[in-house]
mmCIF file of the C-alpha atoms, coordinates in Angstrom:
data_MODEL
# 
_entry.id   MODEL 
# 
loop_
_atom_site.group_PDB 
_atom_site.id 
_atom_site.type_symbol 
_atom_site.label_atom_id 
_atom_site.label_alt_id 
_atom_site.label_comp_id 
_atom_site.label_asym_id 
_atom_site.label_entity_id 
_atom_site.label_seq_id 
_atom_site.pdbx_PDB_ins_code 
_atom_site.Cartn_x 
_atom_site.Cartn_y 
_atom_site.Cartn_z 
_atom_site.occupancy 
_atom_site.B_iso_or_equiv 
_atom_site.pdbx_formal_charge 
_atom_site.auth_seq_id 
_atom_site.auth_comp_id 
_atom_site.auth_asym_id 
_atom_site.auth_atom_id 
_atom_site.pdbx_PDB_model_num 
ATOM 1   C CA . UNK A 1 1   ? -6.991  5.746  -23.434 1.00 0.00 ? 1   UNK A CA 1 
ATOM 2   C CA . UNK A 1 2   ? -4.024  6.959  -21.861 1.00 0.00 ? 2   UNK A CA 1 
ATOM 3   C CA . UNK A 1 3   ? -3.830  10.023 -19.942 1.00 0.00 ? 3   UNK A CA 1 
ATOM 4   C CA . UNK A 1 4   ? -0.794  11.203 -18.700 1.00 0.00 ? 4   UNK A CA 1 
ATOM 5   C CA . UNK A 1 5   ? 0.870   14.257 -16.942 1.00 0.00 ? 5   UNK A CA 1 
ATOM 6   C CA . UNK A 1 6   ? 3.558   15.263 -14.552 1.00 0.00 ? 6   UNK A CA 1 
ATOM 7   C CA . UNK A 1 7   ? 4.569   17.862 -12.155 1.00 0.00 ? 7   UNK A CA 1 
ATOM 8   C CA . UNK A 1 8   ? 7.933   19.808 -11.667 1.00 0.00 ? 8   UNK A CA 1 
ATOM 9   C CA . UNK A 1 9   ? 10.207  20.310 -8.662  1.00 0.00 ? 9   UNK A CA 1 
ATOM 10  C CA . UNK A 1 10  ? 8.144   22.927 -7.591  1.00 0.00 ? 10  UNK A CA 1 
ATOM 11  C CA . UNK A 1 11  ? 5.196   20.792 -7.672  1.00 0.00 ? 11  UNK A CA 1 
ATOM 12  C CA . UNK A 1 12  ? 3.679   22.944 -10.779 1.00 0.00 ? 12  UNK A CA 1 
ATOM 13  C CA . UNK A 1 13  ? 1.110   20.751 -13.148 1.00 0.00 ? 13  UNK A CA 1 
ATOM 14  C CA . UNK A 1 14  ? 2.742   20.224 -16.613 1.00 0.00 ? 14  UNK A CA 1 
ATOM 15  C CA . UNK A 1 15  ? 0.442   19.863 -19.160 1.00 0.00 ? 15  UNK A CA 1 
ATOM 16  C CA . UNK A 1 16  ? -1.560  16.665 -19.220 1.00 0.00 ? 16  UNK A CA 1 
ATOM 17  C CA . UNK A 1 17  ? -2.431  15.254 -22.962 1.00 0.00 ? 17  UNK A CA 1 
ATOM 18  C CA . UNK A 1 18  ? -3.983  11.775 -23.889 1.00 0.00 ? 18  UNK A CA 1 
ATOM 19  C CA . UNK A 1 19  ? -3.110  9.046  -26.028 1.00 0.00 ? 19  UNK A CA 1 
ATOM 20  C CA . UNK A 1 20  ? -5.551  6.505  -27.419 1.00 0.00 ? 20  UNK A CA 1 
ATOM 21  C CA . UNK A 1 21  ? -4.709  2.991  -28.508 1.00 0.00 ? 21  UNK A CA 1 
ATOM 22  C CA . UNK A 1 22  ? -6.170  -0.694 -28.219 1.00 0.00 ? 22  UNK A CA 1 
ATOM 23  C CA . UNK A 1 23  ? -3.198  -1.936 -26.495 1.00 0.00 ? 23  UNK A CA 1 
ATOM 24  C CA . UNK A 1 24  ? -2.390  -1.047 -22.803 1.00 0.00 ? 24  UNK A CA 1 
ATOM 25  C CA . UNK A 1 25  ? 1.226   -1.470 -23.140 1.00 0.00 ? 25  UNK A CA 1 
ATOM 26  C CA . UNK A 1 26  ? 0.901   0.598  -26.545 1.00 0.00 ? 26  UNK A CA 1 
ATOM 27  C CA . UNK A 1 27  ? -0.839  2.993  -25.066 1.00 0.00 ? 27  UNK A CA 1 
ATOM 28  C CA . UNK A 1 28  ? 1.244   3.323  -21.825 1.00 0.00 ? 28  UNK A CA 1 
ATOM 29  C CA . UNK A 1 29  ? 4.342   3.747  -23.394 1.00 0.00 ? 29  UNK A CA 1 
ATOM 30  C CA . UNK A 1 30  ? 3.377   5.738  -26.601 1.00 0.00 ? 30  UNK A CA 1 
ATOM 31  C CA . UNK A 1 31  ? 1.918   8.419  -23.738 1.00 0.00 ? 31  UNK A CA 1 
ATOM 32  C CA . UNK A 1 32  ? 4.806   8.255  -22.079 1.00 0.00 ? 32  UNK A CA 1 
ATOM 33  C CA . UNK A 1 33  ? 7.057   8.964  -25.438 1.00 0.00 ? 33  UNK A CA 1 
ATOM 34  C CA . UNK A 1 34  ? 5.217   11.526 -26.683 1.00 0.00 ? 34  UNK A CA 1 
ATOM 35  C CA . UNK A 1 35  ? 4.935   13.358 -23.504 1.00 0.00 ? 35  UNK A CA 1 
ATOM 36  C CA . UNK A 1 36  ? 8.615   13.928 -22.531 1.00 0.00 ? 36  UNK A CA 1 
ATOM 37  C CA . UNK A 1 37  ? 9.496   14.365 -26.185 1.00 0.00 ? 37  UNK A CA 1 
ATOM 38  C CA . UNK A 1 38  ? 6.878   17.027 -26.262 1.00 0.00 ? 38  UNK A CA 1 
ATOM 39  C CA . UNK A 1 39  ? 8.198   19.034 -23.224 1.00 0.00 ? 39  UNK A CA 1 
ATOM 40  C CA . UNK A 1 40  ? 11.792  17.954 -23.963 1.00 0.00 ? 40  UNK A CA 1 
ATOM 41  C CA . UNK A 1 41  ? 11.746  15.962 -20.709 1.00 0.00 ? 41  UNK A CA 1 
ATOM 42  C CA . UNK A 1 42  ? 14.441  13.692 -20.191 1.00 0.00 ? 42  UNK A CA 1 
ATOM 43  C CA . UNK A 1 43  ? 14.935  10.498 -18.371 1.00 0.00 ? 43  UNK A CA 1 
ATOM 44  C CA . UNK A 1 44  ? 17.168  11.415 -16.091 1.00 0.00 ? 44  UNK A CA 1 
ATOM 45  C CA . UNK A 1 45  ? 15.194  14.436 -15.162 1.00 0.00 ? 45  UNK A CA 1 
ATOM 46  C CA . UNK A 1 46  ? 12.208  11.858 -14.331 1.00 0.00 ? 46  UNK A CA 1 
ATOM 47  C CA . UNK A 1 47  ? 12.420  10.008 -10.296 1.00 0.00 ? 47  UNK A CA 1 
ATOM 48  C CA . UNK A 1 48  ? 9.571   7.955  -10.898 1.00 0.00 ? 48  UNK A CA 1 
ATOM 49  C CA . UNK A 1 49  ? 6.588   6.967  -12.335 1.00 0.00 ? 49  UNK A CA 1 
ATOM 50  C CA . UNK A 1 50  ? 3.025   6.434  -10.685 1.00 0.00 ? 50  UNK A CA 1 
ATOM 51  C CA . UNK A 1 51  ? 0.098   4.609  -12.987 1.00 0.00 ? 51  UNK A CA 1 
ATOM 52  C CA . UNK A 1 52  ? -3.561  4.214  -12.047 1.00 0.00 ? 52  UNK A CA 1 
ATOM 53  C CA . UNK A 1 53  ? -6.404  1.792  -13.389 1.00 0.00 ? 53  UNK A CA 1 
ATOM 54  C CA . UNK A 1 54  ? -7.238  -1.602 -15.410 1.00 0.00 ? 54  UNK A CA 1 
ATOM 55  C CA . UNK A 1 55  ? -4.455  -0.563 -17.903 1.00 0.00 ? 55  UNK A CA 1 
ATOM 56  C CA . UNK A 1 56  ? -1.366  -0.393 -14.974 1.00 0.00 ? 56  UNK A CA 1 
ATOM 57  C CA . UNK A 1 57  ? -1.559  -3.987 -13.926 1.00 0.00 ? 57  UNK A CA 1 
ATOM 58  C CA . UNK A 1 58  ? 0.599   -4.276 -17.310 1.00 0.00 ? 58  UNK A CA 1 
ATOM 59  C CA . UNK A 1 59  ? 2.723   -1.881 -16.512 1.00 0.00 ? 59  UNK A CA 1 
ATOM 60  C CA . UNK A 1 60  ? 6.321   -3.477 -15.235 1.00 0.00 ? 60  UNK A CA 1 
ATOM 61  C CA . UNK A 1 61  ? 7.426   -2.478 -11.570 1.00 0.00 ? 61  UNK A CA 1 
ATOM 62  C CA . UNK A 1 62  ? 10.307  -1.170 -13.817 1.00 0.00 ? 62  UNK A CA 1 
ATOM 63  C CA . UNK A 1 63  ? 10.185  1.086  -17.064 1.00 0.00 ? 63  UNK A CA 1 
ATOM 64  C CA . UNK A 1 64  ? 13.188  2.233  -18.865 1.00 0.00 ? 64  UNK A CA 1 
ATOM 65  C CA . UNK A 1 65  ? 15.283  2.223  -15.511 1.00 0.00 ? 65  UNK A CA 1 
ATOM 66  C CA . UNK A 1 66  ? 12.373  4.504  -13.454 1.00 0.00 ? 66  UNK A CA 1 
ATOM 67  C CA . UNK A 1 67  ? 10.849  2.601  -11.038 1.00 0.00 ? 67  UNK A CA 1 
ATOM 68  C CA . UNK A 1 68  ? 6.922   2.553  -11.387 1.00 0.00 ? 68  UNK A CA 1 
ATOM 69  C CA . UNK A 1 69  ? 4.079   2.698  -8.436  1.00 0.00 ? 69  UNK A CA 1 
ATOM 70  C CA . UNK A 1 70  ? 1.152   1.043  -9.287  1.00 0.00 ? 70  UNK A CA 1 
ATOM 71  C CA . UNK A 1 71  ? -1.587  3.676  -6.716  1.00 0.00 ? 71  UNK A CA 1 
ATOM 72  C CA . UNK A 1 72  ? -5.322  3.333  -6.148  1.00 0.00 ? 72  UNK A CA 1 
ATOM 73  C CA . UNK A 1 73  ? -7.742  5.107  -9.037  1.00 0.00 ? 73  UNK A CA 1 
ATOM 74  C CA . UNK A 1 74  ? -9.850  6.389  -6.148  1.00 0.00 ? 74  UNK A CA 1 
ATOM 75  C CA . UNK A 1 75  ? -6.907  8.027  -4.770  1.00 0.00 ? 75  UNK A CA 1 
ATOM 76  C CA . UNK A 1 76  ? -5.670  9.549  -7.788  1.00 0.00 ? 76  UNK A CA 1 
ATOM 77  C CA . UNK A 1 77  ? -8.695  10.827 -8.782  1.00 0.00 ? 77  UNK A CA 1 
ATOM 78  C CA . UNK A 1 78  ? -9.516  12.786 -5.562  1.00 0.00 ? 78  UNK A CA 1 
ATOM 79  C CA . UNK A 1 79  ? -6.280  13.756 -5.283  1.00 0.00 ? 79  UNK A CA 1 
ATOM 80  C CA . UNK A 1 80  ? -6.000  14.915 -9.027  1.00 0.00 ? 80  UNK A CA 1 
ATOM 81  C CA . UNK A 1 81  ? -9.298  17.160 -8.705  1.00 0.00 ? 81  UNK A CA 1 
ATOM 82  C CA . UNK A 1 82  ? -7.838  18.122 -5.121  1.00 0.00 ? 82  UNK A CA 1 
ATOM 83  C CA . UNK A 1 83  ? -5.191  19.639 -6.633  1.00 0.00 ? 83  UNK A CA 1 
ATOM 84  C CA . UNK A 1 84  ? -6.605  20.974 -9.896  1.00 0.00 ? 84  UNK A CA 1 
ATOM 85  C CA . UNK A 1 85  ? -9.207  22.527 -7.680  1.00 0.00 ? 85  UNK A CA 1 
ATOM 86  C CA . UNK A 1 86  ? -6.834  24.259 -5.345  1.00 0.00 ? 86  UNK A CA 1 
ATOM 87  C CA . UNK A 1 87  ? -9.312  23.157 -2.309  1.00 0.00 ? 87  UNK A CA 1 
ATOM 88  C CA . UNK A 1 88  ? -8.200  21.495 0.916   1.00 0.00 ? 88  UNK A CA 1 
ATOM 89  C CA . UNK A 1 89  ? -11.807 19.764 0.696   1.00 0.00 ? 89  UNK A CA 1 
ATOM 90  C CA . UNK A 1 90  ? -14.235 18.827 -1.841  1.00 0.00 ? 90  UNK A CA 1 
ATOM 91  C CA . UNK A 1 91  ? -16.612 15.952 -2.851  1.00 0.00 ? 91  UNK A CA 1 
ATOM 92  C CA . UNK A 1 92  ? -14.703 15.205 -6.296  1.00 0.00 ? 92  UNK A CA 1 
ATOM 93  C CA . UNK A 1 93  ? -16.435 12.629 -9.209  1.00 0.00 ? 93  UNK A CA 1 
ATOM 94  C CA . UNK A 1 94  ? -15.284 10.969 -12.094 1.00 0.00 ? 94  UNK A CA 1 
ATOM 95  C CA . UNK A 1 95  ? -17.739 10.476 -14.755 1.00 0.00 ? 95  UNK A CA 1 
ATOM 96  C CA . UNK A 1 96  ? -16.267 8.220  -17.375 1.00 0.00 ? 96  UNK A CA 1 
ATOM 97  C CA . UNK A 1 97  ? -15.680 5.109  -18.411 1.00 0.00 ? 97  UNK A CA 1 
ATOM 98  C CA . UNK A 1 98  ? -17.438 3.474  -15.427 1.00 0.00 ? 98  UNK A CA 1 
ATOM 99  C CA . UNK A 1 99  ? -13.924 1.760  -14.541 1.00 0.00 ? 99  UNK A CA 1 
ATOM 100 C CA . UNK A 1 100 ? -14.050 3.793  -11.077 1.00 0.00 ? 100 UNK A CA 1 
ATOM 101 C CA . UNK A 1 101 ? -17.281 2.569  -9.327  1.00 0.00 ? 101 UNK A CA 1 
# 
C-alpha cells in the first residue's frame, strides 16, 4: 500500500489517497500517477519528492527528473500527525502494519 500526499506553497495539505499493489515500484509510481493526474499537478510544479518505509529503499534517488529523499518513518509519522493535529506537542501512534516498531 501506497499512501501518498503533498502540500502547496502555502504549506496547505492536498488531499492524501492510497494506492494498493504487490509491487513497490508499481505501487510507488502508480500513486504517484494517479495523484498529480487527479489534482492536475504537473511536474514542473513538483521540487521534490520525500518517501518513507520498507517500500522507499526501491525508490531511485531520482524519479522522472525530481530528486527523491528517502526520510525516517518515525519522523514522518510524528510529523504527519503533528501537522494534521495542528499541535506543537503530542504523543502521536501508528497502528498498522507493524512496519513502525
Amino acid at each position: 500500500m501506497t499512501k501518498i500526499c503533498a502540500f502547496d506553497e502555502t504549506g496547505t495539505l492536498v488531499a492524501p489517497m492510497s494506492v494498493r499493489a504487490t509491487d513497490p515500484l508499481a505501487s510507488f509510481y502508480g500513486a504517484f500517477g494517479k495523484f498529480t493526474q487527479e489534482h492536475a499537478i504537473s511536474l514542473s510544479a513538483i521540487s521534490h519528492l520525500r518517501a518513507t518505509g520498507v517500500g522507499s529503499s526501491f525508490v531511485e534517488s531520482t524519479t522522472y527528473g525530481l530528486p527523491v529523499e528517502t526520510v525516517s518513518e518515525f519522523e514522518s509519522v510524528g510529523r504527519g500527525g503533528l501537522f494534521l493535529s495542528g499541535l506543537d506537542d503530542a504523543l502521536v501512534v501508528s497502528m498498522g502494519t507493524g512496519t513502525a516498531m
